[in-house]
PDB file of C-alpha atoms and ligand atoms in Angstrom:
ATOM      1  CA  UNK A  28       2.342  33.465  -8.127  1.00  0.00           C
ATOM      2  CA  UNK A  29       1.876  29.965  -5.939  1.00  0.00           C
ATOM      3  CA  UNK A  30       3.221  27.009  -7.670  1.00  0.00           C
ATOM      4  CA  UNK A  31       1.454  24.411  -6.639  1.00  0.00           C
ATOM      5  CA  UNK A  32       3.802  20.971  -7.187  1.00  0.00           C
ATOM      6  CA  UNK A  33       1.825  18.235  -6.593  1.00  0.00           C
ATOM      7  CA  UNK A  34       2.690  14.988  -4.881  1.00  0.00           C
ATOM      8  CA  UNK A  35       3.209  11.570  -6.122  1.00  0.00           C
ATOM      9  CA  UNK A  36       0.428   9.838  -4.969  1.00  0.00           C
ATOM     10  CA  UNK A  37       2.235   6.423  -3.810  1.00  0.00           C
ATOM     11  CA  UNK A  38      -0.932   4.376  -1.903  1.00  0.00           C
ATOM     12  CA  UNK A  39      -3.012   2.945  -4.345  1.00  0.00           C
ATOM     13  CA  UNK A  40      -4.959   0.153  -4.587  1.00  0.00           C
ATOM     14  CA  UNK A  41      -6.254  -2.535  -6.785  1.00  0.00           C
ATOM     15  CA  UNK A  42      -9.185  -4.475  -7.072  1.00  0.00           C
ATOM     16  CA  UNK A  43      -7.292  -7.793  -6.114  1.00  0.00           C
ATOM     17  CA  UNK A  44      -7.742  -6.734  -2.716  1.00  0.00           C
ATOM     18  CA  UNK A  45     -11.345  -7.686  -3.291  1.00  0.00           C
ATOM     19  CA  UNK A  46     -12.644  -3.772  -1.900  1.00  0.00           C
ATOM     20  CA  UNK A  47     -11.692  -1.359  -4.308  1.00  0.00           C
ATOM     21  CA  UNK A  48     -13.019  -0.273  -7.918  1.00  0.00           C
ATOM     22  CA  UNK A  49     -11.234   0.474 -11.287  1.00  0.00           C
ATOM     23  CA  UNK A  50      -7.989  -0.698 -12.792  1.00  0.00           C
ATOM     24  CA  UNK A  51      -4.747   1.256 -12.026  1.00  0.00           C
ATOM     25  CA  UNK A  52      -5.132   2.316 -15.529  1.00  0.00           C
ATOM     26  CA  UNK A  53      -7.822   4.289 -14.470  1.00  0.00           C
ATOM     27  CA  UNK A  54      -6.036   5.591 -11.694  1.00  0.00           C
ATOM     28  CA  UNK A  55      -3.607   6.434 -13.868  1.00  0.00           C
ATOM     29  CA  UNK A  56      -5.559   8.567 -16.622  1.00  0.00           C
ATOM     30  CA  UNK A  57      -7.063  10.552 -13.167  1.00  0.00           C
ATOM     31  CA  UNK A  58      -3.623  11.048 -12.020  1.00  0.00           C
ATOM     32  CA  UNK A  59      -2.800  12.647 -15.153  1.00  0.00           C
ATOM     33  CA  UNK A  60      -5.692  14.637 -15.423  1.00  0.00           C
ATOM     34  CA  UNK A  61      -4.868  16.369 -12.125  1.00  0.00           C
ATOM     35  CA  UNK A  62      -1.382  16.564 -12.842  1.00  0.00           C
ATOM     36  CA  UNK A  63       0.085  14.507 -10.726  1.00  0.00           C
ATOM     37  CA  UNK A  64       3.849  14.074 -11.628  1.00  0.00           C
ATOM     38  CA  UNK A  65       3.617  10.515 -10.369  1.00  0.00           C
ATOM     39  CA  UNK A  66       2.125   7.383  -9.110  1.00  0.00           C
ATOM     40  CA  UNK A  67       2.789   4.344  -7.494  1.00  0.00           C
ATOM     41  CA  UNK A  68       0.180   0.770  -6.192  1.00  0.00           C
ATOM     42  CA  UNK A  69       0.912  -0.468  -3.007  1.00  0.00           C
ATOM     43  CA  UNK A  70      -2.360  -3.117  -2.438  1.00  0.00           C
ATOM     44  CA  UNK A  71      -2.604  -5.075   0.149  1.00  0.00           C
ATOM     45  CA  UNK A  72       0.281  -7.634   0.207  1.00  0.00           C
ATOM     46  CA  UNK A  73      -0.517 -11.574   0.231  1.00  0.00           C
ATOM     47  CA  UNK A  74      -0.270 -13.439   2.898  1.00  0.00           C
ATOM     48  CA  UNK A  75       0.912 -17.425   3.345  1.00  0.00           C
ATOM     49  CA  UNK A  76      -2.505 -18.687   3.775  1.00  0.00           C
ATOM     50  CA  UNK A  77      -5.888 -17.667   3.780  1.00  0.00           C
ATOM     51  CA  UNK A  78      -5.648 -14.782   6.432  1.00  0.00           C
ATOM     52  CA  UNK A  79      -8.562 -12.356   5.957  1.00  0.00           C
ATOM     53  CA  UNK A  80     -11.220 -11.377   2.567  1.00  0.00           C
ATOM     54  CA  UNK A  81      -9.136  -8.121   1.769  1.00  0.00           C
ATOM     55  CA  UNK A  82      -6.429  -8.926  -0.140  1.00  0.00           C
ATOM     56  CA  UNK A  83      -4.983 -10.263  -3.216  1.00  0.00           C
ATOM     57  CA  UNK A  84      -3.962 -14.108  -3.156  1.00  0.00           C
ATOM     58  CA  UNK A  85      -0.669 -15.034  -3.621  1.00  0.00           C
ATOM     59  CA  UNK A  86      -1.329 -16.856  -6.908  1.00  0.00           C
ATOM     60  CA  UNK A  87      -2.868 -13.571  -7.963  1.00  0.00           C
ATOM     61  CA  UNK A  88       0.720 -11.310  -7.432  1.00  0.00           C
ATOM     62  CA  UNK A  89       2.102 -11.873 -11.222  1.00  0.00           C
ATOM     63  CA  UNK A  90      -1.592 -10.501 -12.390  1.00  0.00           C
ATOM     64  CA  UNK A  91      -1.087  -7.530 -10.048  1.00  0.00           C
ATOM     65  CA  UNK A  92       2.075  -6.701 -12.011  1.00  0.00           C
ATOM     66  CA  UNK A  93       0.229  -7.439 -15.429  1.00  0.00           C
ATOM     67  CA  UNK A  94      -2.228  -4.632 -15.003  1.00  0.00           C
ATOM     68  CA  UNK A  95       0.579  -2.130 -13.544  1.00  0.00           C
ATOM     69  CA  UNK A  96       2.822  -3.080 -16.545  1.00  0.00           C
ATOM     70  CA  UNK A  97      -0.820  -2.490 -18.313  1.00  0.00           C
ATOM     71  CA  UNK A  98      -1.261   1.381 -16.647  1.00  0.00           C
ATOM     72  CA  UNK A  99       2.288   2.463 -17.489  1.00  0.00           C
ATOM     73  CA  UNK A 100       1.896   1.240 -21.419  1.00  0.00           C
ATOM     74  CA  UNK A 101      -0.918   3.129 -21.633  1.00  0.00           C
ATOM     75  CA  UNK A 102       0.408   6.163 -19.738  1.00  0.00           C
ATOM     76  CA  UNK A 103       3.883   5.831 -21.066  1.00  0.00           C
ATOM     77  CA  UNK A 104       4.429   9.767 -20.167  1.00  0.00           C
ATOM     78  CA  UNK A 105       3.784   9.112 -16.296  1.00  0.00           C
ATOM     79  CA  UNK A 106       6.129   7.535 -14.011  1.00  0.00           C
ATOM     80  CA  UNK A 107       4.258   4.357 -12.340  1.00  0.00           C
ATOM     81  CA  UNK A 108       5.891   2.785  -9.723  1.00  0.00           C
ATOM     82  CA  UNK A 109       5.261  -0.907  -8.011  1.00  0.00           C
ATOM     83  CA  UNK A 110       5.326  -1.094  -4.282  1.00  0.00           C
ATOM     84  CA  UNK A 111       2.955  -2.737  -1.897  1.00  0.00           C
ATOM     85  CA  UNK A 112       1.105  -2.225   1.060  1.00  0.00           C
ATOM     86  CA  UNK A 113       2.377  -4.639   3.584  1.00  0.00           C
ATOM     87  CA  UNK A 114       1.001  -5.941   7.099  1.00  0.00           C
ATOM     88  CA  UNK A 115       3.130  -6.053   9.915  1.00  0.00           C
ATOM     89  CA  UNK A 116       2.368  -9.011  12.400  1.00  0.00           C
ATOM     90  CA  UNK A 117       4.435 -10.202  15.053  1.00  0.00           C
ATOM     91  CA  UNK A 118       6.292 -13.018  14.035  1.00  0.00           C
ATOM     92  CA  UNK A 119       5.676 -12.556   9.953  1.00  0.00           C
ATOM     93  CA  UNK A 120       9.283 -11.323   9.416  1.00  0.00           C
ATOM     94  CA  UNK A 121      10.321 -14.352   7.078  1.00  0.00           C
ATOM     95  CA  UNK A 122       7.401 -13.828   4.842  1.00  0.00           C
ATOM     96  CA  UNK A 123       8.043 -10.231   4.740  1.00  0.00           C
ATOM     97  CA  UNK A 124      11.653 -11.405   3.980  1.00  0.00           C
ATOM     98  CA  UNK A 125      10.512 -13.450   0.895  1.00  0.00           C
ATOM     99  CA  UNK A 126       7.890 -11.363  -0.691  1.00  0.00           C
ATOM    100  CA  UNK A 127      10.698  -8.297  -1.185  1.00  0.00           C
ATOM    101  CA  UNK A 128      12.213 -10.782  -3.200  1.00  0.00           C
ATOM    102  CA  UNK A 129       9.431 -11.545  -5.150  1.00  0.00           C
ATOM    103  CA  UNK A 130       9.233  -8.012  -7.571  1.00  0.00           C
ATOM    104  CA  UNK A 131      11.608  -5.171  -7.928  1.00  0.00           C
ATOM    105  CA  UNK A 132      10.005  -3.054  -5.903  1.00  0.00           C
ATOM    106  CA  UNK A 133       9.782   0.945  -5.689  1.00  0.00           C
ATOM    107  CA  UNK A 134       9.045   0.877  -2.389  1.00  0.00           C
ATOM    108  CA  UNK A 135       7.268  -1.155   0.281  1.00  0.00           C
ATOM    109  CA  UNK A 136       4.686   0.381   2.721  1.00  0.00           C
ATOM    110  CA  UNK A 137       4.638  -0.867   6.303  1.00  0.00           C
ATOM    111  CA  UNK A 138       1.010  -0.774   8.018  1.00  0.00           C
ATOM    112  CA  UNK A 139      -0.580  -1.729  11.088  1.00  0.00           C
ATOM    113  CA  UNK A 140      -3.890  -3.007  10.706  1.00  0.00           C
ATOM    114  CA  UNK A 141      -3.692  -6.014  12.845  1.00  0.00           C
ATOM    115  CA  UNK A 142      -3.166  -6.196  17.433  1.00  0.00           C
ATOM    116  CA  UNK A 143      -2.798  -9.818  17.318  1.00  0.00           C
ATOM    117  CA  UNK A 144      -5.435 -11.560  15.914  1.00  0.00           C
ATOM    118  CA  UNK A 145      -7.430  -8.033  16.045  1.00  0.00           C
ATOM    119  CA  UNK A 146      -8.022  -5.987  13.156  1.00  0.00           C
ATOM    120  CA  UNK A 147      -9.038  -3.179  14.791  1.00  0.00           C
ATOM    121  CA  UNK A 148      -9.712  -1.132  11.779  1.00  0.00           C
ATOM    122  CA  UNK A 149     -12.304  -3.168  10.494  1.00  0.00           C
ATOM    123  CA  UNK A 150     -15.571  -1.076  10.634  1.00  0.00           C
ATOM    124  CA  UNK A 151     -16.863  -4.955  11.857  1.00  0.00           C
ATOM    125  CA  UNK A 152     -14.476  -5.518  14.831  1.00  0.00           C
ATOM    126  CA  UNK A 153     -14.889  -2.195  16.401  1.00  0.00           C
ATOM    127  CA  UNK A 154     -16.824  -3.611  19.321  1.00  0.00           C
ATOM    128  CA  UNK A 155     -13.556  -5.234  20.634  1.00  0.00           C
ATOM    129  CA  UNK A 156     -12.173  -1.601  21.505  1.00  0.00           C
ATOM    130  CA  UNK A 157     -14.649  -1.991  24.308  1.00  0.00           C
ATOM    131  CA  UNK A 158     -13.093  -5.391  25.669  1.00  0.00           C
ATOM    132  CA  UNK A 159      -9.054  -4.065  24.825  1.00  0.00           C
ATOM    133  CA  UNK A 160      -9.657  -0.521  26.603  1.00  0.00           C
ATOM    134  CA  UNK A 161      -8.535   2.624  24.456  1.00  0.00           C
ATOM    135  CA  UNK A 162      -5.756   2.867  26.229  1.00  0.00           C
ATOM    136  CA  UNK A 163      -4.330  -0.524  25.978  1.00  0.00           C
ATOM    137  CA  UNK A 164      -5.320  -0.706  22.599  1.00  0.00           C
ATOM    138  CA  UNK A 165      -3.057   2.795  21.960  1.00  0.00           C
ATOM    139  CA  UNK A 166      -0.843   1.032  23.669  1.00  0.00           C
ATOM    140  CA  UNK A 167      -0.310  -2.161  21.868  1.00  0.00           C
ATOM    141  CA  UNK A 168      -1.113  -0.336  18.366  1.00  0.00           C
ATOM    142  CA  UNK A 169       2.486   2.206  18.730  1.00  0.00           C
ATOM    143  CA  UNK A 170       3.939  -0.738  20.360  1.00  0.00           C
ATOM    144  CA  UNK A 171       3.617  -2.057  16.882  1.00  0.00           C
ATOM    145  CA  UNK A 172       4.138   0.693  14.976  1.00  0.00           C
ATOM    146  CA  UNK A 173       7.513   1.502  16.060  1.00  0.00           C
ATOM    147  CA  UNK A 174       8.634  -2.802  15.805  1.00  0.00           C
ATOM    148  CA  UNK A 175       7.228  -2.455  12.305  1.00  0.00           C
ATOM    149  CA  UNK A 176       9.447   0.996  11.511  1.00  0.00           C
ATOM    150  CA  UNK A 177      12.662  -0.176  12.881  1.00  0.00           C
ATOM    151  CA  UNK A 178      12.140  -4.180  11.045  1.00  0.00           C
ATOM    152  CA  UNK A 179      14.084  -2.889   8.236  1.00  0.00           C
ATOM    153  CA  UNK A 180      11.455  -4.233   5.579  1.00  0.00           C
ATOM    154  CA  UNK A 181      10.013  -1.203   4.597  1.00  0.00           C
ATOM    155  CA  UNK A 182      10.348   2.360   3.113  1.00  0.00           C
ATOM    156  CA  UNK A 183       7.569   4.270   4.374  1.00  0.00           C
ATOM    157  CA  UNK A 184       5.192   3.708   7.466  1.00  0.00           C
ATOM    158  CA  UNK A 185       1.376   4.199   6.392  1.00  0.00           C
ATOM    159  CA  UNK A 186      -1.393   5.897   8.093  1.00  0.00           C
ATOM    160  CA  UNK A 187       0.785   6.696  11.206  1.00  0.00           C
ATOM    161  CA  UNK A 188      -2.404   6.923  13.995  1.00  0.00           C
ATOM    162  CA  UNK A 189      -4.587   4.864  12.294  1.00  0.00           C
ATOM    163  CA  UNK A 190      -5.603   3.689  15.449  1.00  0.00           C
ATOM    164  CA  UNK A 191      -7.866   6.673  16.094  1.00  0.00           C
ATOM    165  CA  UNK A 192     -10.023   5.535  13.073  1.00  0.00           C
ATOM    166  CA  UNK A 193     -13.668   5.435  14.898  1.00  0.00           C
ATOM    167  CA  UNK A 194     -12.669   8.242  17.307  1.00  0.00           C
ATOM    168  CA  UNK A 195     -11.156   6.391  19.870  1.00  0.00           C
ATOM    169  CA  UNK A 196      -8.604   8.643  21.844  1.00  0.00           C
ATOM    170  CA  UNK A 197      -7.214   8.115  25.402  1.00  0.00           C
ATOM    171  CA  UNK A 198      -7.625  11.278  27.371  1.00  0.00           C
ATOM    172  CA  UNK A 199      -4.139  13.598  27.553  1.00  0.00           C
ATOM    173  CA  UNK A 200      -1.004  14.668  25.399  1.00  0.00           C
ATOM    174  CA  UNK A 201      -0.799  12.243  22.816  1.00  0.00           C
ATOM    175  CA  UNK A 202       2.991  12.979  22.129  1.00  0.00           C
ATOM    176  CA  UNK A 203       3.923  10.278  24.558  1.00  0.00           C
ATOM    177  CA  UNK A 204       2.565   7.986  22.160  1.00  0.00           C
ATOM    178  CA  UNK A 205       3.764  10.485  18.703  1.00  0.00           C
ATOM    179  CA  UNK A 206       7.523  10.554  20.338  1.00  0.00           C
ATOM    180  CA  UNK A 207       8.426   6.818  20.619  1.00  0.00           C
ATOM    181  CA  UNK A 208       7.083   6.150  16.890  1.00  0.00           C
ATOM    182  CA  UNK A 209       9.236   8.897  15.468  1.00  0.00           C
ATOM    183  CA  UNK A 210      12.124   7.783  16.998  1.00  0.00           C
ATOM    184  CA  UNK A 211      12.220   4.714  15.559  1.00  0.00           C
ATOM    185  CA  UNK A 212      11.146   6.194  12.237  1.00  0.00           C
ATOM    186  CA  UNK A 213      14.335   8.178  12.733  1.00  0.00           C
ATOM    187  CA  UNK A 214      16.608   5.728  14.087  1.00  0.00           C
ATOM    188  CA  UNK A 215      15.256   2.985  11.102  1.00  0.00           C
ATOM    189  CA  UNK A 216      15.578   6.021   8.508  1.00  0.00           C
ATOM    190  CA  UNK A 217      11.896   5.543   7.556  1.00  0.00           C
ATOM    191  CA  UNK A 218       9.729   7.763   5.683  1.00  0.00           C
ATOM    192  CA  UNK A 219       5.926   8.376   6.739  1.00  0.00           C
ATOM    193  CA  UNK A 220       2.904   9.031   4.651  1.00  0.00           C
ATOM    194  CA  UNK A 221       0.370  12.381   5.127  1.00  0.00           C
ATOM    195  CA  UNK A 222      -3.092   9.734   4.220  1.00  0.00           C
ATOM    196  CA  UNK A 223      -5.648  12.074   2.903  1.00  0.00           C
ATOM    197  CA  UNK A 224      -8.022   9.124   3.580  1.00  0.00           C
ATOM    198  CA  UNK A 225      -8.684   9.485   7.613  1.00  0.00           C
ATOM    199  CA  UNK A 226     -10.853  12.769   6.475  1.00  0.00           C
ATOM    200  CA  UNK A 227     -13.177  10.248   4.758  1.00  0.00           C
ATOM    201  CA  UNK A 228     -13.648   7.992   7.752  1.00  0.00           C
ATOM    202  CA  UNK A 229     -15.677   8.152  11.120  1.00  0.00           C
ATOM    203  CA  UNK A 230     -12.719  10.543  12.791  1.00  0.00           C
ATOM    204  CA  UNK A 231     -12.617  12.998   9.490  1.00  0.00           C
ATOM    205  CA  UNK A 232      -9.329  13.709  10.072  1.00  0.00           C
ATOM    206  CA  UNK A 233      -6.306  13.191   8.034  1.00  0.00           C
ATOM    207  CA  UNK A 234      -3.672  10.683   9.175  1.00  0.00           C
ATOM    208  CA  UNK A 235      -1.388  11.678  11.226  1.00  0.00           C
ATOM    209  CA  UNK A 236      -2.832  14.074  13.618  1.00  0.00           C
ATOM    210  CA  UNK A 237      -0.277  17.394  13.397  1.00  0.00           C
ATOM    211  CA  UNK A 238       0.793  17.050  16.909  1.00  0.00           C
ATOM    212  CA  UNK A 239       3.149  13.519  14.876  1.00  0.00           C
ATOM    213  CA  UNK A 240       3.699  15.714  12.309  1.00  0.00           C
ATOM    214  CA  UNK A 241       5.618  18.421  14.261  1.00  0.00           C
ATOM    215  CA  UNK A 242       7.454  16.000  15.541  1.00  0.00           C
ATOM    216  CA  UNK A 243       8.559  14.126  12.492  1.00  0.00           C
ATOM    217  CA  UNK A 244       9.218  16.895  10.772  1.00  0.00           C
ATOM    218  CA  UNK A 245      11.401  18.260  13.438  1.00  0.00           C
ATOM    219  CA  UNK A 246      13.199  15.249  13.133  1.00  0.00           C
ATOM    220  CA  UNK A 247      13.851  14.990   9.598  1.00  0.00           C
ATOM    221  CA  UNK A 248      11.758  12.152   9.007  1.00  0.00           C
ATOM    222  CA  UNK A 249      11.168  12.321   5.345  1.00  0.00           C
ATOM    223  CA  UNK A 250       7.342  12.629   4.143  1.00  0.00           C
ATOM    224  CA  UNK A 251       5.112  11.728   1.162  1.00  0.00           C
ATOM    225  CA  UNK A 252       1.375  12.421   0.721  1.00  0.00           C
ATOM    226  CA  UNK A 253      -1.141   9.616  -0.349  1.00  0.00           C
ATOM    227  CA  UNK A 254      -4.487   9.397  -0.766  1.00  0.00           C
ATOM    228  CA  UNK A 255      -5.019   5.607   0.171  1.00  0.00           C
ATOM    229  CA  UNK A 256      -7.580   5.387  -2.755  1.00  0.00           C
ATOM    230  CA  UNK A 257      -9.578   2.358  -3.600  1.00  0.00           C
ATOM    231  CA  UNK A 258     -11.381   3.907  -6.512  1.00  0.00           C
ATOM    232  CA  UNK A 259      -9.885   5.800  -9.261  1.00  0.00           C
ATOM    233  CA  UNK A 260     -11.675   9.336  -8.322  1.00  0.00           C
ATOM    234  CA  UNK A 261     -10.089   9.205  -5.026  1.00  0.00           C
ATOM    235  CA  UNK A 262      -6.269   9.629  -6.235  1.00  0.00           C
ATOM    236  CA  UNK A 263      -4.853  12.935  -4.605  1.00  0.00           C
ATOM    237  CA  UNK A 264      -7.758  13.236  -2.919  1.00  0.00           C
ATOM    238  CA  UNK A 265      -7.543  16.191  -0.295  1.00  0.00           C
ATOM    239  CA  UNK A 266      -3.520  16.612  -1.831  1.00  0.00           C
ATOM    240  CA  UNK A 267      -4.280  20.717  -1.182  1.00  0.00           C
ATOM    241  CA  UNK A 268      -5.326  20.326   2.412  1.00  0.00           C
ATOM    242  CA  UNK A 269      -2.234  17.573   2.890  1.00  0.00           C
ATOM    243  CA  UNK A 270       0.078  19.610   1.347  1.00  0.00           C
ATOM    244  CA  UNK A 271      -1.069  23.312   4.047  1.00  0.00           C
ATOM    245  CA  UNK A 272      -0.741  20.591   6.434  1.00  0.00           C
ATOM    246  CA  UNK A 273       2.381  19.437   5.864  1.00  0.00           C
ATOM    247  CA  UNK A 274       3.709  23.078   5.231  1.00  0.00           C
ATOM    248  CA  UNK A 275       2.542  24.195   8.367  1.00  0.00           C
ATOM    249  CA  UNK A 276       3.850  21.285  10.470  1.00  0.00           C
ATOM    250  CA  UNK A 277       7.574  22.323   8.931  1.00  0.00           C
ATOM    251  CA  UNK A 278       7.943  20.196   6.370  1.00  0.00           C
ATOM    252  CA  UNK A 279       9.807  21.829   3.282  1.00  0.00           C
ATOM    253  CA  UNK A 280      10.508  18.239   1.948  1.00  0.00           C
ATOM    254  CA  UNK A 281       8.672  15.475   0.085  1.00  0.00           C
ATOM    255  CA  UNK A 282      10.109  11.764  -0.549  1.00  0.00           C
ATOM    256  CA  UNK A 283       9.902   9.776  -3.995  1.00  0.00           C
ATOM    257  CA  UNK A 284      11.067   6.209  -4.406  1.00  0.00           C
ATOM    258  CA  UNK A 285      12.659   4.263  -6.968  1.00  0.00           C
ATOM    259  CA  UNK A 286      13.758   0.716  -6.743  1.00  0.00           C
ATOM    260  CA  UNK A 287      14.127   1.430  -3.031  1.00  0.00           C
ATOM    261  CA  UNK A 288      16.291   4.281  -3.358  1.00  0.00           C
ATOM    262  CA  UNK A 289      14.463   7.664  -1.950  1.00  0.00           C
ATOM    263  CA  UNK A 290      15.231  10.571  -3.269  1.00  0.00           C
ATOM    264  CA  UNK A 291      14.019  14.287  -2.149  1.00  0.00           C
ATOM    265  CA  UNK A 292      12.074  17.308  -3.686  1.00  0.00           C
ATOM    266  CA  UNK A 293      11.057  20.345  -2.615  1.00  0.00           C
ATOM    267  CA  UNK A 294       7.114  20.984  -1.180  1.00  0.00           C
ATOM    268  CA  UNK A 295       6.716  24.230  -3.183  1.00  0.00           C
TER     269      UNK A 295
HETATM  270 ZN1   ZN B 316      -7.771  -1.329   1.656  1.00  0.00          ZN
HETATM  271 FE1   FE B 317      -3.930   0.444   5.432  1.00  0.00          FE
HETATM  272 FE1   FE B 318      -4.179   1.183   1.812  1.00  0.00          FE
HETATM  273 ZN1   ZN B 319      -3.873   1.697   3.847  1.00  0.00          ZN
END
């Protein structure tokens, strides 16, 4: 008989960010209805000022930890953790400092959304891949990456090649970009995230590609699965395909969190 564990599904979002739906309550009661063993929110962090329209404020954090104190009364039978999903930007360090202060968090996520003053992600700004160059854009994004990994600030690295979002690849073996990011995942002790949410996207493919995976797993880079949902009927969305993937890659391992302390449990 296959056992099918499922993961905890730790990237969630809120509508604070201003672009998702439903309350985490709501991504709780789906989360329980699939059988998920546990969940965590990780929205999009504040920043000092007004930055950018998709995320919460930072007058708006204690109301972000009202309605995931509100999920976890409601679902008292399903662990519900508090994290955050966290930009890294050169030069942000003290802010990053200060807001792990701010909450006793499960975990924080580390993410790359941002070359400079670029966010390159943004189905609006994809015209600038045209001025950067795909390569120097590759370039600069694992440059990134691998500064935000070994910063210290955070627990798990999300949506490892998120950079290949709208299909944009340089030409060759990607592992010279794959190797330098896992190292520093390694040397930093950083976990990564399988995000189910790539396969919704222009590129349809999950996040990271399995030539990273390999790699990471190889290393002993420790993994969880998330779905990146912004609406309650996308929690452990694609979780079966994630979890062949990560199985095939040689993973045997997945990560869970608690007050920043990670412990490990088997993939099936
Ligand atoms: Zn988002
Ligand atoms: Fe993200
Ligand atoms: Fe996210
Ligand atoms: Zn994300």
């Amino acid at each position: 008989m296959i056992r099918l564990i499922m993961p905890a599904d730790y990237h969630l979002h809120t509508p604070l960010c201003r672009h998702a739906t439903g309350w985490p309550v709501d991504y709780a009661q789906r989360a329980l209805a699939l059988g998920l063993p546990e969940i965590g929110f990780s929205d999009h962090s504040p920043m000092p000022a007004l930055f950018d329209d998709w995320r919460m404020l930072d007058e708006e954090l204690p109301r972000y930890f009202a309605v995931v104190d509100e999920a976890r009364a409601v679902c008292p039978g399903l662990p519900i953790r508090l994290g955050l999903e966290v930009d890294w930007l050169e030069g942000g360090q003290s802010w990053i400092e200060a807001l792990s202060q701010r909450a006793p968090w499960d975990y924080l996520i580390g993410s790359v959304h941002y070359l400079g003053d670029w966010n390159f992600d943004n189905p609006a700004e994809t015209a600038r891949f045209s001025n950067y160059g795909i390569g120097e854009a590759w370039d600069r994004y694992w440059h990134l990456f691998a500064q935000a990994a070994r910063s210290g600030f955070f627990d798990i690295m999300a949506h490892p090649d998120l950079v290949k979002k709208f299909k944009h690849r340089p030409p060759g073996d990607l592992a010279r970009y794959y190797e330098p990011a896992v190292q520093a995942c390694l040397d930093a002790g950083v976990a990564i995230e399988i995000n189910t949410a790539g396969l919704f996207k222009p590129v349809a493919e999950i996040y990271p590609a399995p030539g990273f995976l390999r790699l990471a797993a190889a290393a002993g880079i420790p993994l969880t699965i998330n779905s990146d949902a912004h609406a309650p009927e996308e929690v452990g969305r694609a979780f079966p395909e994630a979890l062949a993937l990560a199985a095939g890659c040689g993973f045997t391992q997945l990560a869970r969190f608690q007050q920043r302390y990670r412990t490990l449990v088997p993939l099936d």
